[in-house]
mmCIF file of C-alpha atoms in Angstrom:
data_model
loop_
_atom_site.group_PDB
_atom_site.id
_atom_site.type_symbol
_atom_site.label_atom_id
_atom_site.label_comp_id
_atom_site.label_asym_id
_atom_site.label_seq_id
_atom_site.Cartn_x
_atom_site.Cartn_y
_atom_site.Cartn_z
ATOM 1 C CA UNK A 1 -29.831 57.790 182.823
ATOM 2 C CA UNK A 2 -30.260 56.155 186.382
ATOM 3 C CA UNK A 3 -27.412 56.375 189.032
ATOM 4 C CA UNK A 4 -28.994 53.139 190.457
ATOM 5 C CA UNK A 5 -31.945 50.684 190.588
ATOM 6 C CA UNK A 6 -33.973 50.404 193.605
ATOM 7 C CA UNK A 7 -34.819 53.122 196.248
ATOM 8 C CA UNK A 8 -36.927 52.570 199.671
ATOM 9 C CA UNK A 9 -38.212 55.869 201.091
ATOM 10 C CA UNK A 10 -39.919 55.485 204.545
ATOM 11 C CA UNK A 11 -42.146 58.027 206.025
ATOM 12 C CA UNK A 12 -43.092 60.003 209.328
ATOM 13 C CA UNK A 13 -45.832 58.027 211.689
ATOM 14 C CA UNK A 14 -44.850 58.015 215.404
ATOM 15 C CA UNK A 15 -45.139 55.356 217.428
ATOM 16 C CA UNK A 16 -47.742 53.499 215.868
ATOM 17 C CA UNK A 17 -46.325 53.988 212.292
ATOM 18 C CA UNK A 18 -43.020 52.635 213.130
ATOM 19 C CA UNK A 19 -45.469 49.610 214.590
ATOM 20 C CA UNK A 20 -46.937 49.244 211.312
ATOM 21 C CA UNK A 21 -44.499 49.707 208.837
ATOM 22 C CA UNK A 22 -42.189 47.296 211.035
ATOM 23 C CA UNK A 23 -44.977 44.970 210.767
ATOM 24 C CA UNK A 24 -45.598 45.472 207.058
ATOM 25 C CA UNK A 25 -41.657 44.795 205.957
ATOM 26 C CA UNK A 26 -41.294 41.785 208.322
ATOM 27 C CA UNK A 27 -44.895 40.276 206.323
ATOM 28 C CA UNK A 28 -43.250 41.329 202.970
ATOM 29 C CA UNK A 29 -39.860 39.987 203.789
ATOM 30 C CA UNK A 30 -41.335 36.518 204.440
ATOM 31 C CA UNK A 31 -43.415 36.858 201.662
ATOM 32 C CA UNK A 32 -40.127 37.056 199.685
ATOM 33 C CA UNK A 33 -40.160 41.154 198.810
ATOM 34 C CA UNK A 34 -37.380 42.111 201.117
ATOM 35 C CA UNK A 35 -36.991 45.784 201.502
ATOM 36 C CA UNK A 36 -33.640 45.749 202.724
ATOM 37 C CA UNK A 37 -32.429 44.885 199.741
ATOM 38 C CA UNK A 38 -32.511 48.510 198.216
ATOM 39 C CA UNK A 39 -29.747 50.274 196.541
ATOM 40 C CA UNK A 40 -30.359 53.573 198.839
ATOM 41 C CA UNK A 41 -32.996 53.524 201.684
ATOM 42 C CA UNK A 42 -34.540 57.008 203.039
ATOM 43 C CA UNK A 43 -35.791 57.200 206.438
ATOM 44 C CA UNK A 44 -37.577 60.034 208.006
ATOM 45 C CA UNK A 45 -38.435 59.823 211.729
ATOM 46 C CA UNK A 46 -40.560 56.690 212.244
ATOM 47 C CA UNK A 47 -38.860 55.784 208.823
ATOM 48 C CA UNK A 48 -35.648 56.503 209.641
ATOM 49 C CA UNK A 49 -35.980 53.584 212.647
ATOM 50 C CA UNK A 50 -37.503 51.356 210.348
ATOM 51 C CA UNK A 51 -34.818 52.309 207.601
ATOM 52 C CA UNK A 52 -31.841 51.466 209.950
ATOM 53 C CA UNK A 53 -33.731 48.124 211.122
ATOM 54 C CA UNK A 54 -33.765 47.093 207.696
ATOM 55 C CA UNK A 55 -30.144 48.400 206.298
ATOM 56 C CA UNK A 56 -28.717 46.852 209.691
ATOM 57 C CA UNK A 57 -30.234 43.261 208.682
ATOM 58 C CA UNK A 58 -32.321 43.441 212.003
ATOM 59 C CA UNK A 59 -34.599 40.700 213.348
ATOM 60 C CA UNK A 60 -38.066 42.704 212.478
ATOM 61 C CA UNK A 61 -40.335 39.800 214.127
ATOM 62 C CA UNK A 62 -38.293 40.879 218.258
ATOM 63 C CA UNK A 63 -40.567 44.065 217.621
ATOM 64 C CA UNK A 64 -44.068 42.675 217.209
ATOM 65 C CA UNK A 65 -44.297 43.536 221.388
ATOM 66 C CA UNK A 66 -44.114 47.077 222.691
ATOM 67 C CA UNK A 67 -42.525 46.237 225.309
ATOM 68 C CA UNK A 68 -38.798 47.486 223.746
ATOM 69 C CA UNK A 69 -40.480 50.544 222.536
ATOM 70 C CA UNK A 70 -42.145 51.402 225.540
ATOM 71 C CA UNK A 71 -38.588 51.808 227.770
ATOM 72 C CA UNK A 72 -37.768 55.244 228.028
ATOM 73 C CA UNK A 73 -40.541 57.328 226.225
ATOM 74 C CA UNK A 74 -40.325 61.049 226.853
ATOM 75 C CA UNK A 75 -43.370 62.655 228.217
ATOM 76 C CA UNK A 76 -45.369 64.171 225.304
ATOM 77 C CA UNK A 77 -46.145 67.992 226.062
ATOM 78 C CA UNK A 78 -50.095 68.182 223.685
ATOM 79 C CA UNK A 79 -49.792 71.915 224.260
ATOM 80 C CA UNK A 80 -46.912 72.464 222.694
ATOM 81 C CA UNK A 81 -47.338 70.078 219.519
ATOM 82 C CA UNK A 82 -50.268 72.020 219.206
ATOM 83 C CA UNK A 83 -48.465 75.120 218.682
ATOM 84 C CA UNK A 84 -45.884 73.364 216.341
ATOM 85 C CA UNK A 85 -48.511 73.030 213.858
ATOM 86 C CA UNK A 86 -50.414 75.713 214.031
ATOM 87 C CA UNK A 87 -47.240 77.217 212.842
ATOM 88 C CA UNK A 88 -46.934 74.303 210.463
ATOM 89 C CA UNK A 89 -50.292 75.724 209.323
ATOM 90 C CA UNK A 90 -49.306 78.801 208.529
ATOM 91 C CA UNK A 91 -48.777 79.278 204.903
ATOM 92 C CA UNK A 92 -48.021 82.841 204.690
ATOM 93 C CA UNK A 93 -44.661 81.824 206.486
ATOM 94 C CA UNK A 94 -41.498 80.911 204.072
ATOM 95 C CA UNK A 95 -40.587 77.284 205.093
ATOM 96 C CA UNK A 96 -37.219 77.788 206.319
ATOM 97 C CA UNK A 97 -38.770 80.350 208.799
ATOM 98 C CA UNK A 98 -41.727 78.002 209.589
ATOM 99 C CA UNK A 99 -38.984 75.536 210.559
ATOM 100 C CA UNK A 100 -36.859 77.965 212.289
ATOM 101 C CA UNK A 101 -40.097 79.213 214.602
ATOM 102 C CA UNK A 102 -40.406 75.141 215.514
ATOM 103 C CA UNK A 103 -37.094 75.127 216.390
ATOM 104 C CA UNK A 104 -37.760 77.895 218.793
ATOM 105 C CA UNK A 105 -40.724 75.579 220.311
ATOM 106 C CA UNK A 106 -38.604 73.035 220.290
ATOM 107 C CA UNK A 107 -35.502 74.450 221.904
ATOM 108 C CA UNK A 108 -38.067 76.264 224.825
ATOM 109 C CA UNK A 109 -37.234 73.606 227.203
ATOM 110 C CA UNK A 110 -34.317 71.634 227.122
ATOM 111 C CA UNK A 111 -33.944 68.649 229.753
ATOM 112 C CA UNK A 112 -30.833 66.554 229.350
ATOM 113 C CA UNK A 113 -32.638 63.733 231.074
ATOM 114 C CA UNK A 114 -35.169 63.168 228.208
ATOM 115 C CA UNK A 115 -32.512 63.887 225.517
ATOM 116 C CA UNK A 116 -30.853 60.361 226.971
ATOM 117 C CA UNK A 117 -33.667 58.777 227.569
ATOM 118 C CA UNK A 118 -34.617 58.953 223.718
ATOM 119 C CA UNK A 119 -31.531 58.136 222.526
ATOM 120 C CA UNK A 120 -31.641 54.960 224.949
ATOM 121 C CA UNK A 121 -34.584 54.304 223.569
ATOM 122 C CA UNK A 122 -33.608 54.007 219.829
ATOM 123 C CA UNK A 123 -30.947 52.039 220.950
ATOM 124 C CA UNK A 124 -33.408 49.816 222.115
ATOM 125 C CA UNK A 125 -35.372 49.506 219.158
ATOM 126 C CA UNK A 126 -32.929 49.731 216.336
ATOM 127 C CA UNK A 127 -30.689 47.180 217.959
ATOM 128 C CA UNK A 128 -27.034 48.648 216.643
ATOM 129 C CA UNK A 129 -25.192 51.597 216.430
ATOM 130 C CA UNK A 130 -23.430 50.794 213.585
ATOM 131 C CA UNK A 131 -23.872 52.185 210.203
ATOM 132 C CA UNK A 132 -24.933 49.985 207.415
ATOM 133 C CA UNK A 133 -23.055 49.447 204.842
ATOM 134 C CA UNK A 134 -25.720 49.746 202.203
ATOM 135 C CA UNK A 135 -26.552 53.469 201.362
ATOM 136 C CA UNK A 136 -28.800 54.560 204.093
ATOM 137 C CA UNK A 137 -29.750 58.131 204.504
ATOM 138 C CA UNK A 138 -31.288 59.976 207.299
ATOM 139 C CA UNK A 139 -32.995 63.490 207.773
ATOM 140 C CA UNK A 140 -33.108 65.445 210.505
ATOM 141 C CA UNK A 141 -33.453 69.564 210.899
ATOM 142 C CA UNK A 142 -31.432 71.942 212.868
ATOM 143 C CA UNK A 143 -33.567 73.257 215.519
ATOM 144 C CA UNK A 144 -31.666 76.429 215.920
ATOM 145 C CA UNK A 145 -31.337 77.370 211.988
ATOM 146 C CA UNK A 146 -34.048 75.409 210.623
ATOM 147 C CA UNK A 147 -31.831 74.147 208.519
ATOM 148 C CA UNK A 148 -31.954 70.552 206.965
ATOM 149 C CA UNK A 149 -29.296 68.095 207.230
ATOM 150 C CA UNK A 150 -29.061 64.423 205.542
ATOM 151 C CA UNK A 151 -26.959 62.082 207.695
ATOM 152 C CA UNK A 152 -25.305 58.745 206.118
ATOM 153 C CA UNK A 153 -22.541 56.385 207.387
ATOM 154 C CA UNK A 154 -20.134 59.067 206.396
ATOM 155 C CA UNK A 155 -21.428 62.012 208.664
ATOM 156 C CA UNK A 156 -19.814 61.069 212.005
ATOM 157 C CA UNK A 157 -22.813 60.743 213.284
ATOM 158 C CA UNK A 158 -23.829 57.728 215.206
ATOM 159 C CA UNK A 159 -26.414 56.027 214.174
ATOM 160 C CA UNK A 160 -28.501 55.896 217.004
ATOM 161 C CA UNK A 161 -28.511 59.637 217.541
ATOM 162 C CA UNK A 162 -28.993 60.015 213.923
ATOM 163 C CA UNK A 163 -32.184 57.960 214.303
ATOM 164 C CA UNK A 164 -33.329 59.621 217.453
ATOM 165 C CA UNK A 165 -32.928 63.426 215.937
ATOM 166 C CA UNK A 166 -34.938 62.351 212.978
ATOM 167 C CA UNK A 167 -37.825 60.966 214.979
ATOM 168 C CA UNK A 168 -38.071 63.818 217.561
ATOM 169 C CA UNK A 169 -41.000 65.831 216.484
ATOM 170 C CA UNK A 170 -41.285 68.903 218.994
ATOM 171 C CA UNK A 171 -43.884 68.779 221.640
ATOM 172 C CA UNK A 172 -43.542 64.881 221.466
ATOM 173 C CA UNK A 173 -39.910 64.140 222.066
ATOM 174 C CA UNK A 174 -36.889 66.574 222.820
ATOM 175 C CA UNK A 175 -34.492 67.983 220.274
ATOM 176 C CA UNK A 176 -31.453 65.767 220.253
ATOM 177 C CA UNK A 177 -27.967 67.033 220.976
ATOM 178 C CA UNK A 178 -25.496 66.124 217.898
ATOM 179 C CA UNK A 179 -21.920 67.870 218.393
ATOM 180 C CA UNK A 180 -23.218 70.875 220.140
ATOM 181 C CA UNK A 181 -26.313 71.598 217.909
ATOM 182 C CA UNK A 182 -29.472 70.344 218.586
ATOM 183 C CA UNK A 183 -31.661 68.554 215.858
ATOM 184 C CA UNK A 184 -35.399 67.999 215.747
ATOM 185 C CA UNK A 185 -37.451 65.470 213.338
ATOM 186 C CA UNK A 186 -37.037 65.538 209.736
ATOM 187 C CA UNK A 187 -40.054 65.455 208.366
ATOM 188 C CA UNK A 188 -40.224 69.122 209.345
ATOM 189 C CA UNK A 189 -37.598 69.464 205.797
ATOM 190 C CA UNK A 190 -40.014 67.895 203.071
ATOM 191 C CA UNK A 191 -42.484 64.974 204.981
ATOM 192 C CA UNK A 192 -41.133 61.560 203.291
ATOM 193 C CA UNK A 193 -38.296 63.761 201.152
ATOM 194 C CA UNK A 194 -38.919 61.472 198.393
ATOM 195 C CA UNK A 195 -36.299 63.573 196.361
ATOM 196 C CA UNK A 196 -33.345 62.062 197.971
ATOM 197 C CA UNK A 197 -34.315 59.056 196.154
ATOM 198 C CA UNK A 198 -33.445 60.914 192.654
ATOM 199 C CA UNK A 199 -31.718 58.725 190.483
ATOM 200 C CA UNK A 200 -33.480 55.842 191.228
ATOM 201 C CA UNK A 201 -34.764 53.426 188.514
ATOM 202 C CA UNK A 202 -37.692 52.044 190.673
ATOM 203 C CA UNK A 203 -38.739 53.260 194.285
ATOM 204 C CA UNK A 204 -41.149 52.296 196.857
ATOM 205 C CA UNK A 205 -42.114 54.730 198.802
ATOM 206 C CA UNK A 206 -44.010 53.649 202.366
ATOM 207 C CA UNK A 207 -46.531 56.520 204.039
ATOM 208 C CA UNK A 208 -47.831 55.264 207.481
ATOM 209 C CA UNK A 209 -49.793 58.692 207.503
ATOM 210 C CA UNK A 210 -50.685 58.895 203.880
ATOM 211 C CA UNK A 211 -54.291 59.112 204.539
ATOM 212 C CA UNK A 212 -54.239 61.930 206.622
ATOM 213 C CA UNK A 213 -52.119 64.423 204.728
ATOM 214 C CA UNK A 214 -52.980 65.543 200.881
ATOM 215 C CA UNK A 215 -51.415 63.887 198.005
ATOM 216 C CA UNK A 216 -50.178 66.598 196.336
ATOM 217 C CA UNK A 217 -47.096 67.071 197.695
ATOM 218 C CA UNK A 218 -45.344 63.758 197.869
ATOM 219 C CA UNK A 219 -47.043 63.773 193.972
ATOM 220 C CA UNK A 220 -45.120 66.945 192.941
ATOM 221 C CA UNK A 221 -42.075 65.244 194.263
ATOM 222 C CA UNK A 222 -42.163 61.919 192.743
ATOM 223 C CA UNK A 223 -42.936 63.317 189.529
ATOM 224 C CA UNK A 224 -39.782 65.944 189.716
ATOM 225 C CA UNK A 225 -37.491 62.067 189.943
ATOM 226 C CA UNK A 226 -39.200 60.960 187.358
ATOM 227 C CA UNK A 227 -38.523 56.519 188.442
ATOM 228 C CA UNK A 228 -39.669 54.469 186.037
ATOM 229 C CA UNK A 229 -41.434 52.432 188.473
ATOM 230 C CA UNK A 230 -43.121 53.814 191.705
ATOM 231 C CA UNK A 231 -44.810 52.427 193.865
ATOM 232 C CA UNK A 232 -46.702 54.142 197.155
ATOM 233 C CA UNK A 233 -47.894 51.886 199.815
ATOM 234 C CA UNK A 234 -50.050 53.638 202.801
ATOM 235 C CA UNK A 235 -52.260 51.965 205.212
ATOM 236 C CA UNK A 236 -55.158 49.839 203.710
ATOM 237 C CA UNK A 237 -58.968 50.229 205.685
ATOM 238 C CA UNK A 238 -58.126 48.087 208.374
ATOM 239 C CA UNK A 239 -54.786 49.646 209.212
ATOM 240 C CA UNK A 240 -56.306 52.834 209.777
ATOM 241 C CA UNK A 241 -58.639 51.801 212.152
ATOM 242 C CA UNK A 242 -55.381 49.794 214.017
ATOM 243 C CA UNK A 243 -53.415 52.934 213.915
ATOM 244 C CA UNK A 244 -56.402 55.317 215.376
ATOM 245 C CA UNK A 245 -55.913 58.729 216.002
ATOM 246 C CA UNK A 246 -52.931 59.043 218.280
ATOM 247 C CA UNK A 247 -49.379 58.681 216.568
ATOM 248 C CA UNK A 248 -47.835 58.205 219.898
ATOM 249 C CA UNK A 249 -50.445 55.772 221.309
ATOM 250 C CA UNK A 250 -48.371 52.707 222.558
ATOM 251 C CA UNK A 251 -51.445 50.987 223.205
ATOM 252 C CA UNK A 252 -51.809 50.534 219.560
ATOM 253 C CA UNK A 253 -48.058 49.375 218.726
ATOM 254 C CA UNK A 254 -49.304 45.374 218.522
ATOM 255 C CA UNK A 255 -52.563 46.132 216.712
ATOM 256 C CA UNK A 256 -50.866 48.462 214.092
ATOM 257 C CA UNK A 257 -48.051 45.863 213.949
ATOM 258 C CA UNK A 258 -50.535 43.007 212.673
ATOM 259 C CA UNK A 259 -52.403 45.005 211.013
ATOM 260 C CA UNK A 260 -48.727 45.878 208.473
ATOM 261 C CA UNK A 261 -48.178 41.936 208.827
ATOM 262 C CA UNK A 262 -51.733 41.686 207.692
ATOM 263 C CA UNK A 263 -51.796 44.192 204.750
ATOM 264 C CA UNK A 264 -48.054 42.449 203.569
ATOM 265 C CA UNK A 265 -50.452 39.469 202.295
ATOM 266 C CA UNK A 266 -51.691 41.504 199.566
ATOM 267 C CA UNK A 267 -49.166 44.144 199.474
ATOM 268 C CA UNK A 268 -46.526 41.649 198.086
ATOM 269 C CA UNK A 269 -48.517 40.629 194.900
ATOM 270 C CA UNK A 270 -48.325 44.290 194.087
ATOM 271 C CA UNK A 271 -44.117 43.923 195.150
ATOM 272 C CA UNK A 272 -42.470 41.302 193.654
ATOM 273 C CA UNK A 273 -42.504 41.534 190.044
ATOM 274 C CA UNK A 274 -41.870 45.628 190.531
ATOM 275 C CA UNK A 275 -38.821 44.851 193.485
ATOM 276 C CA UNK A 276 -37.408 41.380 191.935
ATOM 277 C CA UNK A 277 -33.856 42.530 190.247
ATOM 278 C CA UNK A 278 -32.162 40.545 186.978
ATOM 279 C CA UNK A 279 -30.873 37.982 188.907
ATOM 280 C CA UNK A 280 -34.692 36.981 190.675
ATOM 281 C CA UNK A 281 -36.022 37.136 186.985
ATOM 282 C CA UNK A 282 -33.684 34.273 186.273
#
């Protein structure tokens, strides 16, 4: 028996993935398949802004310009993001101690300064630090234990530093500071961690990088909940080309934006008769 009806899970992408999936809910919302109307949302770093922008009820066209996300981006450090995942890589190491030897990357240099600045910076984009009251859930990872956490409205954890912790991948932004422990990006716990959504009649589940990890993983997941509806939505053709090969390009946030609004045409055809509830079927 279901616990509930609809689930949203939203996926890791940096920069440009929050662009596009930001532009892909605002095209589905006004093509009347609002996300935001789930029963639980999941976020997960670039999801987890996207997640709160849609359980908060926020204004998704304001972000169509980069120029809120581009105040107060930390400094990317390529070297060390490298060595995340060639750890990442590794798969003779257990995953709690491939997590824990991130967190050691992670934690190598701390600097106050940036920790602010990204937490300024969420504020800037999510628009609210107040939690939603619709069930919205949020992942993040210990950096010192490597051990996961899942955040909701009844944590104690703001919001905004909630969102930033989820969407600080080492080597691109700094672990964030949450009550004296310090907590890096959550897709380090299970990439999209479709299984929070257990219990869910139907789920969507929204990949900005789906087409550069395998399959099998998200697949082994979804099948373990067991929805009767699923649905996986990554980027089409000409969203991969708007995206390009840097996550953290800003240059691309208004390109991968259209390009979601874009792909929301033909998306929502797929949506609506899998997202409408009782009272839509009429």
């Amino acid at each position: 028996m279901r616990a509930f009806d609809r689930a949203l899970v939203l996926g890791p992408g940096g920069t440009v993935g929050t662009a596009w999936m930001t532009g892909l809910a605002h095209g589905l919302r006004r093509n009347g398949v609002d996300l935001g109307a789930a029963d639980l949302i999941v976020g997960t770093s670039a999801g987890a802004i996207v997640g709160a922008l849609l359980a908060t009820g926020q204004d998704l066209g304001r972000l169509a310009s980069s120029a809120r996300s581009a105040a107060h981006r930390p400094k990317a450090d390529a070297q060390r993001t490298g060595a995340v995942f060639a750890v990442l890589g590794d798969r003779s190491l257990e995953p709690g101690e491939a997590r824990r030897r991130v967190g050691r990357l992670a934690l190598e240099s701390i600097d106050p300064q940036a920790d602010q600045a990204l937490i300024a910076g969420r504020a800037a984009l999510i628009g609210t630090d107040a939690w939603p009251e619709q069930r919205l859930l949020i992942t993040a990872v210990d950096a010192t234990t490597g051990e996961p956490v899942v955040w909701d409205r009844d944590s104690g954890v703001p919001l905004v530093h909630a969102v930033a912790a989820s969407s600080a991948f080492p080597g691109a932004a700094p672990p964030v500071a949450v009550d004296g422990r310090r907590y890096m990006d959550g897709a380090l716990r299970s990439g999209s961690n479709a299984d929070l959504a257990t219990g869910a009649r139907r789920l969507i589940v929204i990949e900005p990088m789906a087409h550069l990890f395998p399959r099998e993983p998200l697949a082994q997941q979804l099948a373990a909940i067991g929805a009767d509806t699923v649905v996986t939505i990554g980027p089409d053709p000409a969203s991969v080309r708007a995206l390009g090969s840097d996550p953290g390009d800003l240059a691309a946030w208004e390109p991968a934006y259209q390009a979601g609004l874009h792909q929301a045409d033909e998306t929502a055809g797929r949506l609506r008769s899998a997202w409408r509830t009782a009272v839509d079927a009429g």
